[in-house]
PDB file of N, CA and C in Angstrom:
ATOM      1  N   MET A   1     -12.020 -12.027  11.791  1.00 92.00           N
ATOM      2  CA  MET A   1     -10.853 -11.183  11.987  1.00 92.00           C
ATOM      3  C   MET A   1     -10.750 -10.195  10.833  1.00 92.00           C
ATOM      4  N   SER A   2     -10.332  -9.012  11.164  1.00 96.00           N
ATOM      5  CA  SER A   2     -10.121  -7.968  10.159  1.00 96.00           C
ATOM      6  C   SER A   2      -8.654  -7.571  10.149  1.00 96.00           C
ATOM      7  N   LYS A   3      -8.244  -6.990   9.044  1.00 97.00           N
ATOM      8  CA  LYS A   3      -6.893  -6.438   8.949  1.00 97.00           C
ATOM      9  C   LYS A   3      -6.970  -4.935   9.153  1.00 97.00           C
ATOM     10  N   PHE A   4      -5.957  -4.409   9.850  1.00 98.00           N
ATOM     11  CA  PHE A   4      -5.870  -2.989  10.143  1.00 98.00           C
ATOM     12  C   PHE A   4      -4.487  -2.498   9.734  1.00 98.00           C
ATOM     13  N   ILE A   5      -4.454  -1.335   9.096  1.00 98.00           N
ATOM     14  CA  ILE A   5      -3.176  -0.755   8.717  1.00 98.00           C
ATOM     15  C   ILE A   5      -2.810   0.320   9.734  1.00 98.00           C
ATOM     16  N   TYR A   6      -1.576   0.302  10.156  1.00 97.00           N
ATOM     17  CA  TYR A   6      -1.017   1.357  10.996  1.00 97.00           C
ATOM     18  C   TYR A   6      -0.242   2.280  10.069  1.00 97.00           C
ATOM     19  N   LEU A   7      -0.575   3.553  10.085  1.00 96.00           N
ATOM     20  CA  LEU A   7       0.191   4.542   9.334  1.00 96.00           C
ATOM     21  C   LEU A   7       0.980   5.364  10.343  1.00 96.00           C
ATOM     22  N   TYR A   8       2.288   5.360  10.173  1.00 95.00           N
ATOM     23  CA  TYR A   8       3.180   6.063  11.084  1.00 95.00           C
ATOM     24  C   TYR A   8       3.345   7.501  10.610  1.00 95.00           C
ATOM     25  N   LYS A   9       3.024   8.454  11.488  1.00 94.00           N
ATOM     26  CA  LYS A   9       3.104   9.872  11.140  1.00 94.00           C
ATOM     27  C   LYS A   9       4.011  10.580  12.135  1.00 94.00           C
ATOM     28  N   GLY A  10       4.941  11.340  11.604  1.00 90.00           N
ATOM     29  CA  GLY A  10       5.828  12.109  12.467  1.00 90.00           C
ATOM     30  C   GLY A  10       7.212  12.229  11.850  1.00 90.00           C
ATOM     31  N   PRO A  11       8.023  13.072  12.425  1.00 85.00           N
ATOM     32  CA  PRO A  11       9.354  13.366  11.876  1.00 85.00           C
ATOM     33  C   PRO A  11      10.382  12.274  12.203  1.00 85.00           C
ATOM     34  N   ALA A  12      10.173  11.092  11.684  1.00 80.00           N
ATOM     35  CA  ALA A  12      11.058   9.963  11.981  1.00 80.00           C
ATOM     36  C   ALA A  12      12.461  10.190  11.407  1.00 80.00           C
ATOM     37  N   THR A  13      13.456   9.798  12.151  1.00 79.00           N
ATOM     38  CA  THR A  13      14.846   9.882  11.703  1.00 79.00           C
ATOM     39  C   THR A  13      15.153   8.701  10.796  1.00 79.00           C
ATOM     40  N   PRO A  14      15.686   8.953   9.597  1.00 78.00           N
ATOM     41  CA  PRO A  14      16.055   7.827   8.720  1.00 78.00           C
ATOM     42  C   PRO A  14      17.085   6.923   9.400  1.00 78.00           C
ATOM     43  N   MET A  15      16.942   5.623   9.194  1.00 79.00           N
ATOM     44  CA  MET A  15      17.826   4.643   9.829  1.00 79.00           C
ATOM     45  C   MET A  15      19.305   4.906   9.547  1.00 79.00           C
ATOM     46  N   ASP A  16      19.617   5.410   8.357  1.00 83.00           N
ATOM     47  CA  ASP A  16      21.030   5.638   8.023  1.00 83.00           C
ATOM     48  C   ASP A  16      21.640   6.808   8.798  1.00 83.00           C
ATOM     49  N   GLN A  17      20.817   7.523   9.562  1.00 87.00           N
ATOM     50  CA  GLN A  17      21.319   8.624  10.377  1.00 87.00           C
ATOM     51  C   GLN A  17      21.485   8.240  11.850  1.00 87.00           C
ATOM     52  N   PHE A  18      21.165   6.986  12.196  1.00 87.00           N
ATOM     53  CA  PHE A  18      21.344   6.505  13.557  1.00 87.00           C
ATOM     54  C   PHE A  18      22.798   6.120  13.800  1.00 87.00           C
ATOM     55  N   THR A  19      23.244   6.303  15.032  1.00 91.00           N
ATOM     56  CA  THR A  19      24.532   5.760  15.430  1.00 91.00           C
ATOM     57  C   THR A  19      24.354   4.243  15.541  1.00 91.00           C
ATOM     58  N   PRO A  20      25.435   3.469  15.580  1.00 92.00           N
ATOM     59  CA  PRO A  20      25.290   2.025  15.772  1.00 92.00           C
ATOM     60  C   PRO A  20      24.519   1.682  17.052  1.00 92.00           C
ATOM     61  N   GLU A  21      24.721   2.454  18.109  1.00 93.00           N
ATOM     62  CA  GLU A  21      24.024   2.207  19.366  1.00 93.00           C
ATOM     63  C   GLU A  21      22.522   2.488  19.221  1.00 93.00           C
ATOM     64  N   GLN A  22      22.186   3.598  18.554  1.00 90.00           N
ATOM     65  CA  GLN A  22      20.775   3.927  18.331  1.00 90.00           C
ATOM     66  C   GLN A  22      20.112   2.868  17.448  1.00 90.00           C
ATOM     67  N   SER A  23      20.816   2.430  16.437  1.00 90.00           N
ATOM     68  CA  SER A  23      20.292   1.409  15.536  1.00 90.00           C
ATOM     69  C   SER A  23      20.020   0.109  16.291  1.00 90.00           C
ATOM     70  N   ALA A  24      20.948  -0.285  17.147  1.00 93.00           N
ATOM     71  CA  ALA A  24      20.775  -1.509  17.941  1.00 93.00           C
ATOM     72  C   ALA A  24      19.586  -1.372  18.886  1.00 93.00           C
ATOM     73  N   ALA A  25      19.437  -0.214  19.514  1.00 92.00           N
ATOM     74  CA  ALA A  25      18.322   0.015  20.432  1.00 92.00           C
ATOM     75  C   ALA A  25      16.991  -0.025  19.681  1.00 92.00           C
ATOM     76  N   GLN A  26      16.934   0.582  18.497  1.00 90.00           N
ATOM     77  CA  GLN A  26      15.711   0.560  17.691  1.00 90.00           C
ATOM     78  C   GLN A  26      15.377  -0.858  17.240  1.00 90.00           C
ATOM     79  N   THR A  27      16.382  -1.590  16.793  1.00 91.00           N
ATOM     80  CA  THR A  27      16.167  -2.969  16.358  1.00 91.00           C
ATOM     81  C   THR A  27      15.622  -3.805  17.508  1.00 91.00           C
ATOM     82  N   GLU A  28      16.178  -3.625  18.693  1.00 95.00           N
ATOM     83  CA  GLU A  28      15.715  -4.365  19.866  1.00 95.00           C
ATOM     84  C   GLU A  28      14.272  -3.983  20.226  1.00 95.00           C
ATOM     85  N   ALA A  29      13.966  -2.694  20.206  1.00 94.00           N
ATOM     86  CA  ALA A  29      12.617  -2.231  20.561  1.00 94.00           C
ATOM     87  C   ALA A  29      11.577  -2.752  19.570  1.00 94.00           C
ATOM     88  N   TRP A  30      11.889  -2.671  18.281  1.00 94.00           N
ATOM     89  CA  TRP A  30      10.951  -3.166  17.272  1.00 94.00           C
ATOM     90  C   TRP A  30      10.800  -4.683  17.367  1.00 94.00           C
ATOM     91  N   GLY A  31      11.887  -5.386  17.609  1.00 95.00           N
ATOM     92  CA  GLY A  31      11.823  -6.844  17.761  1.00 95.00           C
ATOM     93  C   GLY A  31      10.960  -7.246  18.941  1.00 95.00           C
ATOM     94  N   ALA A  32      11.075  -6.516  20.052  1.00 96.00           N
ATOM     95  CA  ALA A  32      10.261  -6.810  21.237  1.00 96.00           C
ATOM     96  C   ALA A  32       8.783  -6.575  20.941  1.00 96.00           C
ATOM     97  N   TRP A  33       8.472  -5.460  20.262  1.00 96.00           N
ATOM     98  CA  TRP A  33       7.073  -5.187  19.926  1.00 96.00           C
ATOM     99  C   TRP A  33       6.527  -6.258  18.982  1.00 96.00           C
ATOM    100  N   MET A  34       7.298  -6.618  17.960  1.00 96.00           N
ATOM    101  CA  MET A  34       6.855  -7.633  17.001  1.00 96.00           C
ATOM    102  C   MET A  34       6.618  -8.977  17.697  1.00 96.00           C
ATOM    103  N   SER A  35       7.468  -9.317  18.645  1.00 96.00           N
ATOM    104  CA  SER A  35       7.288 -10.569  19.398  1.00 96.00           C
ATOM    105  C   SER A  35       6.009 -10.539  20.212  1.00 96.00           C
ATOM    106  N   ARG A  36       5.708  -9.395  20.836  1.00 96.00           N
ATOM    107  CA  ARG A  36       4.480  -9.268  21.628  1.00 96.00           C
ATOM    108  C   ARG A  36       3.234  -9.421  20.761  1.00 96.00           C
ATOM    109  N   VAL A  37       3.258  -8.833  19.569  1.00 97.00           N
ATOM    110  CA  VAL A  37       2.095  -8.896  18.681  1.00 97.00           C
ATOM    111  C   VAL A  37       1.977 -10.294  18.079  1.00 97.00           C
ATOM    112  N   GLY A  38       3.107 -10.940  17.857  1.00 96.00           N
ATOM    113  CA  GLY A  38       3.115 -12.321  17.376  1.00 96.00           C
ATOM    114  C   GLY A  38       2.476 -12.491  16.010  1.00 96.00           C
ATOM    115  N   PRO A  39       1.723 -13.583  15.815  1.00 97.00           N
ATOM    116  CA  PRO A  39       1.162 -13.884  14.496  1.00 97.00           C
ATOM    117  C   PRO A  39       0.094 -12.892  14.036  1.00 97.00           C
ATOM    118  N   ALA A  40      -0.365 -12.004  14.913  1.00 97.00           N
ATOM    119  CA  ALA A  40      -1.322 -10.973  14.495  1.00 97.00           C
ATOM    120  C   ALA A  40      -0.651  -9.931  13.598  1.00 97.00           C
ATOM    121  N   LEU A  41       0.673  -9.899  13.609  1.00 97.00           N
ATOM    122  CA  LEU A  41       1.404  -8.982  12.733  1.00 97.00           C
ATOM    123  C   LEU A  41       1.477  -9.619  11.344  1.00 97.00           C
ATOM    124  N   VAL A  42       0.564  -9.211  10.477  1.00 97.00           N
ATOM    125  CA  VAL A  42       0.437  -9.782   9.138  1.00 97.00           C
ATOM    126  C   VAL A  42       1.556  -9.305   8.225  1.00 97.00           C
ATOM    127  N   ASP A  43       1.903  -8.027   8.357  1.00 96.00           N
ATOM    128  CA  ASP A  43       2.962  -7.416   7.542  1.00 96.00           C
ATOM    129  C   ASP A  43       3.669  -6.402   8.419  1.00 96.00           C
ATOM    130  N   ALA A  44       4.932  -6.659   8.753  1.00 95.00           N
ATOM    131  CA  ALA A  44       5.682  -5.735   9.607  1.00 95.00           C
ATOM    132  C   ALA A  44       5.805  -4.360   8.966  1.00 95.00           C
ATOM    133  N   GLY A  45       5.683  -4.315   7.638  1.00 94.00           N
ATOM    134  CA  GLY A  45       5.726  -3.036   6.939  1.00 94.00           C
ATOM    135  C   GLY A  45       7.136  -2.567   6.680  1.00 94.00           C
ATOM    136  N   ASN A  46       7.226  -1.307   6.344  1.00 91.00           N
ATOM    137  CA  ASN A  46       8.494  -0.666   6.015  1.00 91.00           C
ATOM    138  C   ASN A  46       8.366   0.834   6.200  1.00 91.00           C
ATOM    139  N   PRO A  47       9.489   1.499   6.380  1.00 89.00           N
ATOM    140  CA  PRO A  47       9.452   2.959   6.323  1.00 89.00           C
ATOM    141  C   PRO A  47       9.322   3.391   4.860  1.00 89.00           C
ATOM    142  N   PHE A  48       8.815   4.584   4.661  1.00 88.00           N
ATOM    143  CA  PHE A  48       8.693   5.126   3.308  1.00 88.00           C
ATOM    144  C   PHE A  48       9.919   5.948   2.960  1.00 88.00           C
ATOM    145  N   ALA A  49      10.293   5.912   1.677  1.00 84.00           N
ATOM    146  CA  ALA A  49      11.367   6.755   1.144  1.00 84.00           C
ATOM    147  C   ALA A  49      10.706   7.910   0.383  1.00 84.00           C
ATOM    148  N   ASP A  50      11.438   8.529  -0.518  1.00 83.00           N
ATOM    149  CA  ASP A  50      10.892   9.621  -1.313  1.00 83.00           C
ATOM    150  C   ASP A  50       9.643   9.170  -2.052  1.00 83.00           C
ATOM    151  N   GLY A  51       8.739  10.091  -2.310  1.00 87.00           N
ATOM    152  CA  GLY A  51       7.512   9.767  -3.010  1.00 87.00           C
ATOM    153  C   GLY A  51       7.041  10.930  -3.851  1.00 87.00           C
ATOM    154  N   ALA A  52       5.906  10.745  -4.483  1.00 89.00           N
ATOM    155  CA  ALA A  52       5.283  11.774  -5.295  1.00 89.00           C
ATOM    156  C   ALA A  52       3.783  11.627  -5.180  1.00 89.00           C
ATOM    157  N   ALA A  53       3.072  12.672  -5.502  1.00 91.00           N
ATOM    158  CA  ALA A  53       1.614  12.645  -5.551  1.00 91.00           C
ATOM    159  C   ALA A  53       1.195  12.835  -6.999  1.00 91.00           C
ATOM    160  N   VAL A  54       0.242  12.041  -7.432  1.00 94.00           N
ATOM    161  CA  VAL A  54      -0.333  12.198  -8.765  1.00 94.00           C
ATOM    162  C   VAL A  54      -1.687  12.873  -8.553  1.00 94.00           C
ATOM    163  N   VAL A  55      -1.884  13.994  -9.218  1.00 92.00           N
ATOM    164  CA  VAL A  55      -3.075  14.814  -9.025  1.00 92.00           C
ATOM    165  C   VAL A  55      -4.113  14.485 -10.093  1.00 92.00           C
ATOM    166  N   ASP A  56      -5.395  14.669  -9.762  1.00 94.00           N
ATOM    167  CA  ASP A  56      -6.462  14.314 -10.698  1.00 94.00           C
ATOM    168  C   ASP A  56      -6.485  15.142 -11.981  1.00 94.00           C
ATOM    169  N   ASP A  57      -5.677  16.202 -12.058  1.00 95.00           N
ATOM    170  CA  ASP A  57      -5.574  16.960 -13.309  1.00 95.00           C
ATOM    171  C   ASP A  57      -4.402  16.482 -14.167  1.00 95.00           C
ATOM    172  N   GLY A  58      -3.769  15.375 -13.758  1.00 92.00           N
ATOM    173  CA  GLY A  58      -2.667  14.806 -14.513  1.00 92.00           C
ATOM    174  C   GLY A  58      -1.293  15.298 -14.101  1.00 92.00           C
ATOM    175  N   SER A  59      -1.236  16.262 -13.228  1.00 95.00           N
ATOM    176  CA  SER A  59       0.060  16.772 -12.773  1.00 95.00           C
ATOM    177  C   SER A  59       0.586  15.923 -11.619  1.00 95.00           C
ATOM    178  N   THR A  60       1.820  16.178 -11.249  1.00 93.00           N
ATOM    179  CA  THR A  60       2.409  15.518 -10.086  1.00 93.00           C
ATOM    180  C   THR A  60       2.920  16.586  -9.124  1.00 93.00           C
ATOM    181  N   ALA A  61       3.060  16.194  -7.882  1.00 89.00           N
ATOM    182  CA  ALA A  61       3.517  17.115  -6.844  1.00 89.00           C
ATOM    183  C   ALA A  61       4.227  16.316  -5.771  1.00 89.00           C
ATOM    184  N   ALA A  62       4.865  17.031  -4.879  1.00 85.00           N
ATOM    185  CA  ALA A  62       5.464  16.368  -3.719  1.00 85.00           C
ATOM    186  C   ALA A  62       4.333  15.918  -2.807  1.00 85.00           C
ATOM    187  N   PRO A  63       4.484  14.779  -2.139  1.00 84.00           N
ATOM    188  CA  PRO A  63       3.432  14.351  -1.212  1.00 84.00           C
ATOM    189  C   PRO A  63       3.269  15.377  -0.095  1.00 84.00           C
ATOM    190  N   SER A  64       2.038  15.592   0.328  1.00 78.00           N
ATOM    191  CA  SER A  64       1.766  16.582   1.375  1.00 78.00           C
ATOM    192  C   SER A  64       1.621  15.934   2.753  1.00 78.00           C
ATOM    193  N   SER A  65       1.966  14.691   2.854  1.00 82.00           N
ATOM    194  CA  SER A  65       1.742  13.944   4.083  1.00 82.00           C
ATOM    195  C   SER A  65       3.038  13.729   4.855  1.00 82.00           C
ATOM    196  N   ASP A  66       2.897  13.591   6.157  1.00 88.00           N
ATOM    197  CA  ASP A  66       4.046  13.247   6.993  1.00 88.00           C
ATOM    198  C   ASP A  66       4.007  11.764   7.372  1.00 88.00           C
ATOM    199  N   VAL A  67       3.340  10.951   6.537  1.00 91.00           N
ATOM    200  CA  VAL A  67       3.303   9.507   6.767  1.00 91.00           C
ATOM    201  C   VAL A  67       4.687   8.953   6.449  1.00 91.00           C
ATOM    202  N   THR A  68       5.254   8.216   7.397  1.00 90.00           N
ATOM    203  CA  THR A  68       6.632   7.749   7.231  1.00 90.00           C
ATOM    204  C   THR A  68       6.760   6.233   7.118  1.00 90.00           C
ATOM    205  N   GLY A  69       5.650   5.496   7.243  1.00 93.00           N
ATOM    206  CA  GLY A  69       5.724   4.048   7.114  1.00 93.00           C
ATOM    207  C   GLY A  69       4.403   3.404   7.469  1.00 93.00           C
ATOM    208  N   TYR A  70       4.396   2.068   7.476  1.00 96.00           N
ATOM    209  CA  TYR A  70       3.162   1.326   7.759  1.00 96.00           C
ATOM    210  C   TYR A  70       3.478  -0.041   8.345  1.00 96.00           C
ATOM    211  N   SER A  71       2.465  -0.636   8.958  1.00 97.00           N
ATOM    212  CA  SER A  71       2.437  -2.042   9.356  1.00 97.00           C
ATOM    213  C   SER A  71       0.991  -2.497   9.219  1.00 97.00           C
ATOM    214  N   ILE A  72       0.770  -3.805   9.127  1.00 98.00           N
ATOM    215  CA  ILE A  72      -0.584  -4.351   9.063  1.00 98.00           C
ATOM    216  C   ILE A  72      -0.718  -5.439  10.118  1.00 98.00           C
ATOM    217  N   VAL A  73      -1.785  -5.325  10.913  1.00 98.00           N
ATOM    218  CA  VAL A  73      -2.087  -6.331  11.927  1.00 98.00           C
ATOM    219  C   VAL A  73      -3.467  -6.920  11.658  1.00 98.00           C
ATOM    220  N   GLU A  74      -3.706  -8.081  12.236  1.00 98.00           N
ATOM    221  CA  GLU A  74      -5.015  -8.705  12.168  1.00 98.00           C
ATOM    222  C   GLU A  74      -5.584  -8.720  13.580  1.00 98.00           C
ATOM    223  N   ALA A  75      -6.834  -8.269  13.720  1.00 98.00           N
ATOM    224  CA  ALA A  75      -7.440  -8.185  15.045  1.00 98.00           C
ATOM    225  C   ALA A  75      -8.951  -8.344  14.943  1.00 98.00           C
ATOM    226  N   GLU A  76      -9.576  -8.638  16.084  1.00 97.00           N
ATOM    227  CA  GLU A  76     -11.030  -8.810  16.153  1.00 97.00           C
ATOM    228  C   GLU A  76     -11.786  -7.495  15.964  1.00 97.00           C
ATOM    229  N   SER A  77     -11.157  -6.378  16.359  1.00 97.00           N
ATOM    230  CA  SER A  77     -11.840  -5.087  16.335  1.00 97.00           C
ATOM    231  C   SER A  77     -10.818  -3.960  16.284  1.00 97.00           C
ATOM    232  N   LEU A  78     -11.316  -2.751  16.054  1.00 97.00           N
ATOM    233  CA  LEU A  78     -10.443  -1.583  16.091  1.00 97.00           C
ATOM    234  C   LEU A  78      -9.825  -1.430  17.478  1.00 97.00           C
ATOM    235  N   GLU A  79     -10.605  -1.694  18.499  1.00 97.00           N
ATOM    236  CA  GLU A  79     -10.085  -1.603  19.872  1.00 97.00           C
ATOM    237  C   GLU A  79      -8.938  -2.591  20.090  1.00 97.00           C
ATOM    238  N   ALA A  80      -9.094  -3.806  19.587  1.00 97.00           N
ATOM    239  CA  ALA A  80      -8.028  -4.804  19.715  1.00 97.00           C
ATOM    240  C   ALA A  80      -6.793  -4.365  18.935  1.00 97.00           C
ATOM    241  N   ALA A  81      -6.987  -3.770  17.759  1.00 98.00           N
ATOM    242  CA  ALA A  81      -5.852  -3.262  16.973  1.00 98.00           C
ATOM    243  C   ALA A  81      -5.154  -2.130  17.723  1.00 98.00           C
ATOM    244  N   LYS A  82      -5.923  -1.282  18.402  1.00 97.00           N
ATOM    245  CA  LYS A  82      -5.341  -0.206  19.213  1.00 97.00           C
ATOM    246  C   LYS A  82      -4.520  -0.790  20.361  1.00 97.00           C
ATOM    247  N   ASN A  83      -4.990  -1.892  20.937  1.00 97.00           N
ATOM    248  CA  ASN A  83      -4.275  -2.501  22.064  1.00 97.00           C
ATOM    249  C   ASN A  83      -2.886  -2.984  21.678  1.00 97.00           C
ATOM    250  N   PHE A  84      -2.696  -3.349  20.415  1.00 97.00           N
ATOM    251  CA  PHE A  84      -1.370  -3.784  19.960  1.00 97.00           C
ATOM    252  C   PHE A  84      -0.348  -2.646  19.962  1.00 97.00           C
ATOM    253  N   THR A  85      -0.800  -1.404  20.095  1.00 96.00           N
ATOM    254  CA  THR A  85       0.136  -0.270  20.089  1.00 96.00           C
ATOM    255  C   THR A  85       0.773  -0.038  21.458  1.00 96.00           C
ATOM    256  N   GLN A  86       0.363  -0.824  22.448  1.00 93.00           N
ATOM    257  CA  GLN A  86       0.974  -0.723  23.786  1.00 93.00           C
ATOM    258  C   GLN A  86       2.483  -0.924  23.668  1.00 93.00           C
ATOM    259  N   ASP A  87       3.258  -0.003  24.166  1.00 92.00           N
ATOM    260  CA  ASP A  87       4.731  -0.057  24.135  1.00 92.00           C
ATOM    261  C   ASP A  87       5.288  -0.103  22.712  1.00 92.00           C
ATOM    262  N   HIS A  88       4.573   0.495  21.777  1.00 95.00           N
ATOM    263  CA  HIS A  88       5.054   0.528  20.390  1.00 95.00           C
ATOM    264  C   HIS A  88       6.252   1.468  20.305  1.00 95.00           C
ATOM    265  N   PRO A  89       7.359   1.045  19.672  1.00 93.00           N
ATOM    266  CA  PRO A  89       8.564   1.883  19.634  1.00 93.00           C
ATOM    267  C   PRO A  89       8.366   3.217  18.909  1.00 93.00           C
ATOM    268  N   PHE A  90       7.442   3.295  17.957  1.00 93.00           N
ATOM    269  CA  PHE A  90       7.231   4.557  17.246  1.00 93.00           C
ATOM    270  C   PHE A  90       6.600   5.602  18.162  1.00 93.00           C
ATOM    271  N   LEU A  91       5.938   5.162  19.212  1.00 94.00           N
ATOM    272  CA  LEU A  91       5.267   6.072  20.135  1.00 94.00           C
ATOM    273  C   LEU A  91       6.059   6.293  21.422  1.00 94.00           C
ATOM    274  N   ALA A  92       7.316   5.893  21.426  1.00 91.00           N
ATOM    275  CA  ALA A  92       8.116   5.894  22.654  1.00 91.00           C
ATOM    276  C   ALA A  92       8.538   7.281  23.133  1.00 91.00           C
ATOM    277  N   GLU A  93       8.607   8.266  22.260  1.00 88.00           N
ATOM    278  CA  GLU A  93       9.112   9.583  22.660  1.00 88.00           C
ATOM    279  C   GLU A  93       8.222  10.242  23.717  1.00 88.00           C
ATOM    280  N   GLY A  94       6.918  10.143  23.548  1.00 88.00           N
ATOM    281  CA  GLY A  94       5.994  10.677  24.548  1.00 88.00           C
ATOM    282  C   GLY A  94       5.804  12.177  24.533  1.00 88.00           C
ATOM    283  N   ASN A  95       6.209  12.865  23.455  1.00 90.00           N
ATOM    284  CA  ASN A  95       6.082  14.323  23.388  1.00 90.00           C
ATOM    285  C   ASN A  95       5.012  14.792  22.412  1.00 90.00           C
ATOM    286  N   GLY A  96       4.225  13.877  21.857  1.00 90.00           N
ATOM    287  CA  GLY A  96       3.156  14.260  20.952  1.00 90.00           C
ATOM    288  C   GLY A  96       3.569  14.532  19.516  1.00 90.00           C
ATOM    289  N   ARG A  97       4.839  14.292  19.171  1.00 91.00           N
ATOM    290  CA  ARG A  97       5.295  14.535  17.797  1.00 91.00           C
ATOM    291  C   ARG A  97       4.988  13.366  16.872  1.00 91.00           C
ATOM    292  N   PHE A  98       4.783  12.195  17.425  1.00 94.00           N
ATOM    293  CA  PHE A  98       4.571  10.987  16.626  1.00 94.00           C
ATOM    294  C   PHE A  98       3.184  10.426  16.921  1.00 94.00           C
ATOM    295  N   ARG A  99       2.555   9.906  15.862  1.00 94.00           N
ATOM    296  CA  ARG A  99       1.279   9.234  16.079  1.00 94.00           C
ATOM    297  C   ARG A  99       1.129   8.090  15.098  1.00 94.00           C
ATOM    298  N   LEU A 100       0.280   7.188  15.488  1.00 95.00           N
ATOM    299  CA  LEU A 100       0.011   6.002  14.698  1.00 95.00           C
ATOM    300  C   LEU A 100      -1.478   6.034  14.367  1.00 95.00           C
ATOM    301  N   GLU A 101      -1.813   6.173  13.101  1.00 96.00           N
ATOM    302  CA  GLU A 101      -3.209   6.180  12.689  1.00 96.00           C
ATOM    303  C   GLU A 101      -3.584   4.771  12.247  1.00 96.00           C
ATOM    304  N   ILE A 102      -4.747   4.319  12.673  1.00 98.00           N
ATOM    305  CA  ILE A 102      -5.182   2.942  12.429  1.00 98.00           C
ATOM    306  C   ILE A 102      -6.458   2.960  11.599  1.00 98.00           C
ATOM    307  N   PHE A 103      -6.456   2.188  10.518  1.00 98.00           N
ATOM    308  CA  PHE A 103      -7.629   2.072   9.664  1.00 98.00           C
ATOM    309  C   PHE A 103      -7.899   0.605   9.367  1.00 98.00           C
ATOM    310  N   GLU A 104      -9.174   0.235   9.426  1.00 98.00           N
ATOM    311  CA  GLU A 104      -9.541  -1.117   9.020  1.00 98.00           C
ATOM    312  C   GLU A 104      -9.459  -1.212   7.495  1.00 98.00           C
ATOM    313  N   LEU A 105      -8.898  -2.311   7.014  1.00 97.00           N
ATOM    314  CA  LEU A 105      -8.826  -2.558   5.580  1.00 97.00           C
ATOM    315  C   LEU A 105     -10.066  -3.343   5.181  1.00 97.00           C
ATOM    316  N   ILE A 106     -10.858  -2.783   4.305  1.00 94.00           N
ATOM    317  CA  ILE A 106     -12.101  -3.405   3.864  1.00 94.00           C
ATOM    318  C   ILE A 106     -11.802  -4.348   2.707  1.00 94.00           C
ATOM    319  N   ASP A 107     -12.320  -5.565   2.816  1.00 87.00           N
ATOM    320  CA  ASP A 107     -12.143  -6.553   1.744  1.00 87.00           C
ATOM    321  C   ASP A 107     -13.069  -6.190   0.582  1.00 87.00           C
ATOM    322  N   MET A 108     -12.488  -5.914  -0.571  1.00 83.00           N
ATOM    323  CA  MET A 108     -13.264  -5.537  -1.754  1.00 83.00           C
ATOM    324  C   MET A 108     -13.553  -6.789  -2.566  1.00 83.00           C
ATOM    325  N   GLN A 109     -14.781  -7.210  -2.549  1.00 81.00           N
ATOM    326  CA  GLN A 109     -15.202  -8.374  -3.340  1.00 81.00           C
ATOM    327  C   GLN A 109     -15.564  -7.896  -4.736  1.00 81.00           C
ATOM    328  N   MET A 110     -14.879  -8.422  -5.725  1.00 73.00           N
ATOM    329  CA  MET A 110     -15.192  -8.019  -7.099  1.00 73.00           C
ATOM    330  C   MET A 110     -15.575  -9.220  -7.902  1.00 73.00           C
TER     331      MET A 110
END
């Protein structure tokens, strides 16, 4: 089994800007997805807050990415990790503004 990271990309609305009804609907949708994935969900992850980029010349800058959060799953293959995105709440809009990028995490033996 390998671990795969899901990177959430898109203009996600911060949770503190949801109405109570929207918050309840999001909580329910995420809970349903997490239940479907079950023990393969190694780390449910978190949304990202403010960040910074450290540049190789020693300077800092604002991050240039629209990555808004992550999750980690365990799966037999990249295809199996992709299958866990079925009915994923982050992809529910269906207008192409949101995407989930999946990368296998390589075990670094040192």
